[in-house]
PDB file of C-alpha atoms in Angstrom:
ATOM      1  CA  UNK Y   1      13.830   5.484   9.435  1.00 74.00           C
ATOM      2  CA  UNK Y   2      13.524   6.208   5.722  1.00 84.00           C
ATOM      3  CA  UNK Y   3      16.165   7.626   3.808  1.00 91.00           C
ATOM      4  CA  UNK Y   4      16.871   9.183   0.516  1.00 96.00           C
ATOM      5  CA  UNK Y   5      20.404  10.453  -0.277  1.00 96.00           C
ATOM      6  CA  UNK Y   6      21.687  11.957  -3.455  1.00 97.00           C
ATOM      7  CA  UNK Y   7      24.127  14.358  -4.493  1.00 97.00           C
ATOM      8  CA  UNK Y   8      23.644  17.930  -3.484  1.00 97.00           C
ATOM      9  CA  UNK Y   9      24.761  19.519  -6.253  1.00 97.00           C
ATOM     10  CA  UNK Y  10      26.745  18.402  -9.708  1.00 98.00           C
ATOM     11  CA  UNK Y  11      28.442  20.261 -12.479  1.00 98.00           C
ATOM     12  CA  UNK Y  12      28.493  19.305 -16.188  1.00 97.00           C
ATOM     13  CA  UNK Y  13      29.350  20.391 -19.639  1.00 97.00           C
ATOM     14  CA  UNK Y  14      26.922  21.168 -22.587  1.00 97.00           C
ATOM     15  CA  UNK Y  15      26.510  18.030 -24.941  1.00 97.00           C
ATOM     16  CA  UNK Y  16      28.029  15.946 -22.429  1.00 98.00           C
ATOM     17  CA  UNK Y  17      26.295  12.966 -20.220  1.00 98.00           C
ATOM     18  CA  UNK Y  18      25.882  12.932 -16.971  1.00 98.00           C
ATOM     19  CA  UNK Y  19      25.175  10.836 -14.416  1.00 98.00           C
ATOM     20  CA  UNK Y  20      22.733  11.594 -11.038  1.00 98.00           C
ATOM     21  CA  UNK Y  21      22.610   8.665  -8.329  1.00 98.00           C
ATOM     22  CA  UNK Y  22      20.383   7.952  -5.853  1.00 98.00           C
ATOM     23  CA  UNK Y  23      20.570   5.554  -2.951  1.00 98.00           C
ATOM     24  CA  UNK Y  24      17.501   4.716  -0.564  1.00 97.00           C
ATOM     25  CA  UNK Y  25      16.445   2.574   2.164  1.00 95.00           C
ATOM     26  CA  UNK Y  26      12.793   2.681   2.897  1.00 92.00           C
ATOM     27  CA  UNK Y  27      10.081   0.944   4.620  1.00 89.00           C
ATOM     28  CA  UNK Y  28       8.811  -1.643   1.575  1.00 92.00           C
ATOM     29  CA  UNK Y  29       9.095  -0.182  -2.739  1.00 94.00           C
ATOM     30  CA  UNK Y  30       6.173   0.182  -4.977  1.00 93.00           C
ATOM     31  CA  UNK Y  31       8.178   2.089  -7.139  1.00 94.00           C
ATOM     32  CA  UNK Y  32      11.095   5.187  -8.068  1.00 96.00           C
ATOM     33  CA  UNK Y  33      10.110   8.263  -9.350  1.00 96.00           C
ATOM     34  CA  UNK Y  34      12.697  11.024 -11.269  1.00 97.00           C
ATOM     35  CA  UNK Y  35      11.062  14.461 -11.210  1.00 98.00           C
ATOM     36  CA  UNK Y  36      12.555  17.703 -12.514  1.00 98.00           C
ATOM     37  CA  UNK Y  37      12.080  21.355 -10.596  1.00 97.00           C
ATOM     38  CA  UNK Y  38      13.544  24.231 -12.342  1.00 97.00           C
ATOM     39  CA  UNK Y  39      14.599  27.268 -10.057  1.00 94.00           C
ATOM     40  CA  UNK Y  40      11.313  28.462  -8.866  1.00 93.00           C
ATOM     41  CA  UNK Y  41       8.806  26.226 -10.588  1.00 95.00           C
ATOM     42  CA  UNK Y  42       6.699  22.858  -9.486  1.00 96.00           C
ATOM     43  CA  UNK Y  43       8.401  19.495  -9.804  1.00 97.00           C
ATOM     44  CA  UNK Y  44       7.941  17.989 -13.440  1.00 96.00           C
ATOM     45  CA  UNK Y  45       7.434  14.048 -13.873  1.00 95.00           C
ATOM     46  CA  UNK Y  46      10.325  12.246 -15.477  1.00 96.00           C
ATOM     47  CA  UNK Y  47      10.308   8.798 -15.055  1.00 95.00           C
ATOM     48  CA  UNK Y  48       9.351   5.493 -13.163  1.00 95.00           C
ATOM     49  CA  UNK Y  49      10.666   2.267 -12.450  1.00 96.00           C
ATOM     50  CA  UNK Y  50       9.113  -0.561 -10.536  1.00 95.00           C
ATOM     51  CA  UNK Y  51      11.217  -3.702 -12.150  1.00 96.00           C
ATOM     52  CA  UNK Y  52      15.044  -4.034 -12.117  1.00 97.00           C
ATOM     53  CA  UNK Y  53      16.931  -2.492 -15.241  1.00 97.00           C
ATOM     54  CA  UNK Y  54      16.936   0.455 -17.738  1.00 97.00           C
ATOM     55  CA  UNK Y  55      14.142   2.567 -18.736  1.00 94.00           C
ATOM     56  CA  UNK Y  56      15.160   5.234 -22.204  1.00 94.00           C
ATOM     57  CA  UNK Y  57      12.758   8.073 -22.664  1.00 91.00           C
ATOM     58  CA  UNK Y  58      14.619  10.280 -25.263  1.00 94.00           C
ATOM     59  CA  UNK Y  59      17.866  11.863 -23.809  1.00 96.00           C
ATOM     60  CA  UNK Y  60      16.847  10.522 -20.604  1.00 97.00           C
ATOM     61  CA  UNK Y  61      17.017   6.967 -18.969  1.00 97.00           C
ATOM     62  CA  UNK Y  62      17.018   5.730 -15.495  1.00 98.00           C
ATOM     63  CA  UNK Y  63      17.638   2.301 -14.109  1.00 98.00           C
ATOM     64  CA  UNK Y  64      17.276   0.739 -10.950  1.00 98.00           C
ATOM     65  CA  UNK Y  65      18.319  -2.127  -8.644  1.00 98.00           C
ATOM     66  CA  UNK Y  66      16.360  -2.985  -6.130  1.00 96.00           C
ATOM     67  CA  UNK Y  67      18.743  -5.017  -4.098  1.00 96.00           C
ATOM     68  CA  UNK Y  68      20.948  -2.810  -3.891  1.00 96.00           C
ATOM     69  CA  UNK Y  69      18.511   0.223  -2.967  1.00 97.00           C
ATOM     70  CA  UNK Y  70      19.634   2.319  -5.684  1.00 97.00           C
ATOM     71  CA  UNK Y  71      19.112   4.027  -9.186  1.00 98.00           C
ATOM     72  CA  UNK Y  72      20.533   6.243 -11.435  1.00 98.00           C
ATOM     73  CA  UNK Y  73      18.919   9.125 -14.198  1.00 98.00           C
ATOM     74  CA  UNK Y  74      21.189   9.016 -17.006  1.00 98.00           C
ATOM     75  CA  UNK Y  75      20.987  12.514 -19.093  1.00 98.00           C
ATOM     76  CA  UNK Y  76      22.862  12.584 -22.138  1.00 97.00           C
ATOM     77  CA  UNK Y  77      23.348  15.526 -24.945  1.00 97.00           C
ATOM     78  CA  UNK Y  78      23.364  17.890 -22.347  1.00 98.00           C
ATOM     79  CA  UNK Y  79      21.546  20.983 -22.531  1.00 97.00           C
ATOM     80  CA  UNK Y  80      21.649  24.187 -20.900  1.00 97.00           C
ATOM     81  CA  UNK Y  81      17.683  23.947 -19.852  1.00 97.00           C
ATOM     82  CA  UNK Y  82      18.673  20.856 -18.251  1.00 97.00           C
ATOM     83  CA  UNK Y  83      19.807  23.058 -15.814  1.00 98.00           C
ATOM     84  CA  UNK Y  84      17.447  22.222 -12.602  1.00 98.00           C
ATOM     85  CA  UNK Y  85      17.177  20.094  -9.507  1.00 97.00           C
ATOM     86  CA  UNK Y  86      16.234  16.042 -10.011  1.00 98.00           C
ATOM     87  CA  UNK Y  87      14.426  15.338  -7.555  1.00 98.00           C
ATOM     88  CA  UNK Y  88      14.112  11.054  -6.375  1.00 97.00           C
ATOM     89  CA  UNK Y  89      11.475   9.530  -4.622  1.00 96.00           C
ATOM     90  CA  UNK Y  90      10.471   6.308  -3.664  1.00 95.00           C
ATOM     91  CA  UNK Y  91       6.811   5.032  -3.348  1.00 93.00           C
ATOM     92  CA  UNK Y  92       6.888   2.935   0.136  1.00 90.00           C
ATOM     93  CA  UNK Y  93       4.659   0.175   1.201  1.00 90.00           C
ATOM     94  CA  UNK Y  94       1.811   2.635   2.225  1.00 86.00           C
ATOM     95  CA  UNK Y  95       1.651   4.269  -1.571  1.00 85.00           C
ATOM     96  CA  UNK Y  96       3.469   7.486  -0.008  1.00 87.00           C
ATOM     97  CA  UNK Y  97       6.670   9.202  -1.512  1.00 91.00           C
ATOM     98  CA  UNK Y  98       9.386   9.503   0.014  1.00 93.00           C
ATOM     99  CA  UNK Y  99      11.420  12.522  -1.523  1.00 95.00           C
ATOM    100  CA  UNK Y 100      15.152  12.759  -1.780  1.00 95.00           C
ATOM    101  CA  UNK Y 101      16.456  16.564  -1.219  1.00 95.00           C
ATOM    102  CA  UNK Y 102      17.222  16.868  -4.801  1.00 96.00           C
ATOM    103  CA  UNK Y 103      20.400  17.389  -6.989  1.00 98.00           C
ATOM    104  CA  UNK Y 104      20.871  20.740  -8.593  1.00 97.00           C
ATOM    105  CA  UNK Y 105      22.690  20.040 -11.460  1.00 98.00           C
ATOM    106  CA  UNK Y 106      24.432  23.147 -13.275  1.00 98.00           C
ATOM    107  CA  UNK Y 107      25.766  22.816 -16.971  1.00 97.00           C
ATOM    108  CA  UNK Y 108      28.158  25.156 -18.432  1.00 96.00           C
ATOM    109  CA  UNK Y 109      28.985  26.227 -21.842  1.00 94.00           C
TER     110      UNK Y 109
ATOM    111  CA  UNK X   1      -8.467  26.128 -15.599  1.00 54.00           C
ATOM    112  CA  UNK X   2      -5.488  23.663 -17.307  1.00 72.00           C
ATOM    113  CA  UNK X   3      -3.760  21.146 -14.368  1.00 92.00           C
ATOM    114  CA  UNK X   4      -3.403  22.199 -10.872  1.00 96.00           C
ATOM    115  CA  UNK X   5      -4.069  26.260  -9.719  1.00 96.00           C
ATOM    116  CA  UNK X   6      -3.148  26.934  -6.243  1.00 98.00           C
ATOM    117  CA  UNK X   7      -3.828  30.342  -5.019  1.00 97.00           C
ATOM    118  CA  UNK X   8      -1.954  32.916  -3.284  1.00 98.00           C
ATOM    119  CA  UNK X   9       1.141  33.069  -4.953  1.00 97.00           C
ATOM    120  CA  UNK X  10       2.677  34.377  -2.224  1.00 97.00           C
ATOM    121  CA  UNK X  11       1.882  35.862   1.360  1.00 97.00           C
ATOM    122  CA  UNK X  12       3.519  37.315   3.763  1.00 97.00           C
ATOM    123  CA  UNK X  13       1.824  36.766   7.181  1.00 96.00           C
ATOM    124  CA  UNK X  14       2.136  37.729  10.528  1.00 97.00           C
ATOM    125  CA  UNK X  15       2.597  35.018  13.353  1.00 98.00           C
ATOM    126  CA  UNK X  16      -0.272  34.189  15.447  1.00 97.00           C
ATOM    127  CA  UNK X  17      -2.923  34.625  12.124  1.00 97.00           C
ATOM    128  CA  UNK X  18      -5.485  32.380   9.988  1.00 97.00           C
ATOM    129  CA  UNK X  19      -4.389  31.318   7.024  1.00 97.00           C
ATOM    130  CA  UNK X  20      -6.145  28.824   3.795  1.00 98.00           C
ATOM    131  CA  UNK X  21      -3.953  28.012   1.121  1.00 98.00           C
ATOM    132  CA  UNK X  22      -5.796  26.966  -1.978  1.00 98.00           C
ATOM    133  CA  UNK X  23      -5.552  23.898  -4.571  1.00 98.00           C
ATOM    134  CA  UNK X  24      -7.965  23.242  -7.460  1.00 97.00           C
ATOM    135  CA  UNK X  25      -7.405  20.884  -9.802  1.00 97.00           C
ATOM    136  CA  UNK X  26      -9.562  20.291 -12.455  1.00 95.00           C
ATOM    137  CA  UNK X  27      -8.582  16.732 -13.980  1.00 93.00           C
ATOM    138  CA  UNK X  28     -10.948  14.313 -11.883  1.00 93.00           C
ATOM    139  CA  UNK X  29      -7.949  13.189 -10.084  1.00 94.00           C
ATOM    140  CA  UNK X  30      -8.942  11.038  -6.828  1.00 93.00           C
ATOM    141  CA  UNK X  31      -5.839  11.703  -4.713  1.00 94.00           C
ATOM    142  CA  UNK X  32      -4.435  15.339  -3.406  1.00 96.00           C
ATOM    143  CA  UNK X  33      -1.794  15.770  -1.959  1.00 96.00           C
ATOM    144  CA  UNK X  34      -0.331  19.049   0.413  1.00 98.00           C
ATOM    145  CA  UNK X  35       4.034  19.116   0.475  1.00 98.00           C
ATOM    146  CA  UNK X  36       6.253  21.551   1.678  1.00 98.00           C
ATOM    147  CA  UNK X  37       9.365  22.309   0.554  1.00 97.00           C
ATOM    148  CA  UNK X  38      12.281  23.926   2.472  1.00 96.00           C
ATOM    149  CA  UNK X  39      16.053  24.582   1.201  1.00 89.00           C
ATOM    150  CA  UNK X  40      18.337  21.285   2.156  1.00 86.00           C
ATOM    151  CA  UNK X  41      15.183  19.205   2.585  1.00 88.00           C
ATOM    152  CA  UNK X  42      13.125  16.919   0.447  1.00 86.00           C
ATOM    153  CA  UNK X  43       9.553  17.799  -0.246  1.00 94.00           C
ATOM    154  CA  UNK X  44       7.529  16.933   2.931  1.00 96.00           C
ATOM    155  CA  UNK X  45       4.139  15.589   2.669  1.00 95.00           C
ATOM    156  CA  UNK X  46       1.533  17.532   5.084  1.00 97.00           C
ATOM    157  CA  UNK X  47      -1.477  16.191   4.638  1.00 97.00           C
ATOM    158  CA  UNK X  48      -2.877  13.856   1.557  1.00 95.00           C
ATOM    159  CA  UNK X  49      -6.505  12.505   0.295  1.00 95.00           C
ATOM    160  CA  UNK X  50      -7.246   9.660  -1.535  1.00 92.00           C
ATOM    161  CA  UNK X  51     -10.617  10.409  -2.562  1.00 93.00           C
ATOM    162  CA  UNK X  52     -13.400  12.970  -1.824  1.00 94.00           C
ATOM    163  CA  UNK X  53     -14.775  12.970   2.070  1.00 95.00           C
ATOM    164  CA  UNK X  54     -10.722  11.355   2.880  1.00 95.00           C
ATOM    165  CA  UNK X  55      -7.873  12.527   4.785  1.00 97.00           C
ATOM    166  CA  UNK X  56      -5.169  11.327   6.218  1.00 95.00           C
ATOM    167  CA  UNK X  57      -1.483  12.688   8.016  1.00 96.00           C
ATOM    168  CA  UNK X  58       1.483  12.926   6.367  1.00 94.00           C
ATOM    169  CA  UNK X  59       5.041  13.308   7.609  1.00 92.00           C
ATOM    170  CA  UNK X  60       4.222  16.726   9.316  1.00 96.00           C
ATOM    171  CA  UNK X  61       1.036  17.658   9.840  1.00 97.00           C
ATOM    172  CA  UNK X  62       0.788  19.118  13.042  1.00 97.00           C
ATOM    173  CA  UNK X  63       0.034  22.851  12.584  1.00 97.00           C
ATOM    174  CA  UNK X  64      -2.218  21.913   9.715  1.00 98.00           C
ATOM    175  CA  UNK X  65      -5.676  21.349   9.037  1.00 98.00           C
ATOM    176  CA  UNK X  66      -7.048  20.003   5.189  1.00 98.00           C
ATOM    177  CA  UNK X  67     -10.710  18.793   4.230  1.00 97.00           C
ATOM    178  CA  UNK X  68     -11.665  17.634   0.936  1.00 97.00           C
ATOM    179  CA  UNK X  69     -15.992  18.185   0.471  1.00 97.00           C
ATOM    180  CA  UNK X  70     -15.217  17.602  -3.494  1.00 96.00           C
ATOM    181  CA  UNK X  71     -12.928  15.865  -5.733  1.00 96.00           C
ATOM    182  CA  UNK X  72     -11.350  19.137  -7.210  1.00 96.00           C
ATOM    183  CA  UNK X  73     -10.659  21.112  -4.306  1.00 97.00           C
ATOM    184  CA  UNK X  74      -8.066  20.452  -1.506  1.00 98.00           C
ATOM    185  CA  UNK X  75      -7.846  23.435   1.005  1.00 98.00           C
ATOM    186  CA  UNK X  76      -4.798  23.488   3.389  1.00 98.00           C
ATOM    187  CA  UNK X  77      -5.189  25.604   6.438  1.00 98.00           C
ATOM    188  CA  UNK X  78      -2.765  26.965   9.097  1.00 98.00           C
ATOM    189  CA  UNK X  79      -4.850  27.739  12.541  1.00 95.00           C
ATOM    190  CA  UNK X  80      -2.039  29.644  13.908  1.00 97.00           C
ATOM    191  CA  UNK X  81       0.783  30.453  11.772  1.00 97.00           C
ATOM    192  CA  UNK X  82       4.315  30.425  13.398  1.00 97.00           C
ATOM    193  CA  UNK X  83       7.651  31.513  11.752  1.00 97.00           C
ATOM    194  CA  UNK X  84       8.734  28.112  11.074  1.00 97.00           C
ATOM    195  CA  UNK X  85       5.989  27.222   8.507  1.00 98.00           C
ATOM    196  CA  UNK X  86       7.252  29.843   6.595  1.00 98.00           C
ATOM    197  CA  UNK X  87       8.039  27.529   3.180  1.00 98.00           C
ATOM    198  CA  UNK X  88       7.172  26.565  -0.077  1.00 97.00           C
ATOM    199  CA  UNK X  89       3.566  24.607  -0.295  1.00 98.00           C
ATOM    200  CA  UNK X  90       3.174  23.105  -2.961  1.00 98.00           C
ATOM    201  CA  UNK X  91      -0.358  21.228  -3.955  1.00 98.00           C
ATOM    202  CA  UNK X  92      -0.240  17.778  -5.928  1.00 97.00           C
ATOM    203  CA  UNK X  93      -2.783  15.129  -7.472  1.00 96.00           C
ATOM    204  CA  UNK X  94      -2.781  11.863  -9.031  1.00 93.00           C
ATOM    205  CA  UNK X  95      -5.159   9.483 -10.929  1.00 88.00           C
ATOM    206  CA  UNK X  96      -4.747   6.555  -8.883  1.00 72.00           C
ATOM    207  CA  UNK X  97      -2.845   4.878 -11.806  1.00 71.00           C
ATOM    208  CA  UNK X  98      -0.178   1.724 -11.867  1.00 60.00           C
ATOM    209  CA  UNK X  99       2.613   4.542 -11.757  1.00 69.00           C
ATOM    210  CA  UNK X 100       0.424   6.573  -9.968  1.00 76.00           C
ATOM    211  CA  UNK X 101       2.600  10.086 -10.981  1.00 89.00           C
ATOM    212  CA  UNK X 102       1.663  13.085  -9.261  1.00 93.00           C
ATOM    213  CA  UNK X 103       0.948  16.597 -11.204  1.00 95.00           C
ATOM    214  CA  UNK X 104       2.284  19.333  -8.956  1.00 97.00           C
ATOM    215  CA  UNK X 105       0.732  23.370  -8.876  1.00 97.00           C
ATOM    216  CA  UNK X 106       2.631  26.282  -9.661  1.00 97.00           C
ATOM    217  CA  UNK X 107       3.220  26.592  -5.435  1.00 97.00           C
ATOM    218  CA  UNK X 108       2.302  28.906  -2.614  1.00 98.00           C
ATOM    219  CA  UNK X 109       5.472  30.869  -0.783  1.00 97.00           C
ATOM    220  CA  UNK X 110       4.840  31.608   2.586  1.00 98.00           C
ATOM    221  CA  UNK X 111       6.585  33.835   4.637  1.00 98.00           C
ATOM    222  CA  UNK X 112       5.312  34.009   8.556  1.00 98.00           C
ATOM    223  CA  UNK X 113       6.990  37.048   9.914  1.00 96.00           C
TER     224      UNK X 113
END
């Protein structure tokens, strides 16, 4: 079967960085997507990555490794909007996405 | 209209009835897409389109009926609604594009009593 995991849930500090990871095994990769969802709202694109390594869009970067089945969004300068479920899917060999269960992540003050 | 409108907002409907949820999108986009999205659980693709006159099955689609006549409109319809479709639907396109992101409506919550 296909399989997404992340963390449910993750707690972090205001101007701090923070790490969400995401693991997956799926049936072929065209490609990991990071979206956003704040508490009530649609799912907001973040980023992509189809190649190996790093990608830095502002305060937010993701990489991935495609050996290992995994990748990580990097948020740094924390915010308190930042407060909101990331959300990691994978594109799988028929062009679908597959969608992790999310990670709310809640930042204190 | 700016993006993706989907229309109810909400419902509340009793078990047994008719219901079309429905998804405009006004950005030419080829490819809809119908999810649904339940607490613990990923978003769970219903039914999708890749262009106008297409459909095709998603993860769960049995309870479900979509048909696309035009590229902007993407109706999803529940024959027979039972308790346990009671969810969040939430209505998504994309251009077709190398990355091929998808832009997601505001969502339909759906309560099947």
């Amino acid at each position: 079967g296909q399989n997404i995991d992340q963390p449910t849930e993750m707690t972090a500090t205001e101007g701090a960085i923070v790490q969400i990871n995401c693991t997956y095994q799926t049936s072929g990769f065209n490609g990991l997507f990071w979206y956003q969802q704040h508490a009530g709202e649609a799912p907001t694109f973040l980023s992509y990555n189809v190649l190996d390594g790093l990608e830095e869009k502002g305060r937010f970067s993701s990489f991935l490794s495609r050996s290992k089945g995994y990748s990580y969004l990097l948020l740094k300068e924390l915010q308190m909007k930042d407060s909101a479920s990331y959300l990691c899917a994978v594109r799988d060999k028929d062009y679908q996405l597959i969608w992790g269960a999310g990670t709310k992540l809640i930042i204190k003050p | 209209i700016a993006g993706i409108t989907q229309a109810p907002t909400s419902q509340i409907l009793a078990a047994g009835r008719r219901m079309t949820l429905r998804c405009t999108q006004d950005m030419r986009h080829n490819a809809m897409y119908w999810y649904r999205q339940d607490l613990g659980l990923g978003l769970r693709l219903i039914h999708y389109s890749n262009t106008a006159g297409t459909t095709g099955k998603g993860e769960v689609p049995d309870g479900y009926s979509v048909s696309r006549a035009n590229t902007d409109d993407f109706p999803l319809t529940l024959a027979s609604a039972v308790p346990s479709q009671t969810s969040v639907y939430f209505c998504a396109s994309s251009d077709g594009s190398s990355n091929n992101e998808q832009f997601f409506g505001p969502g339909t919550r759906l309560t099947v009593l």
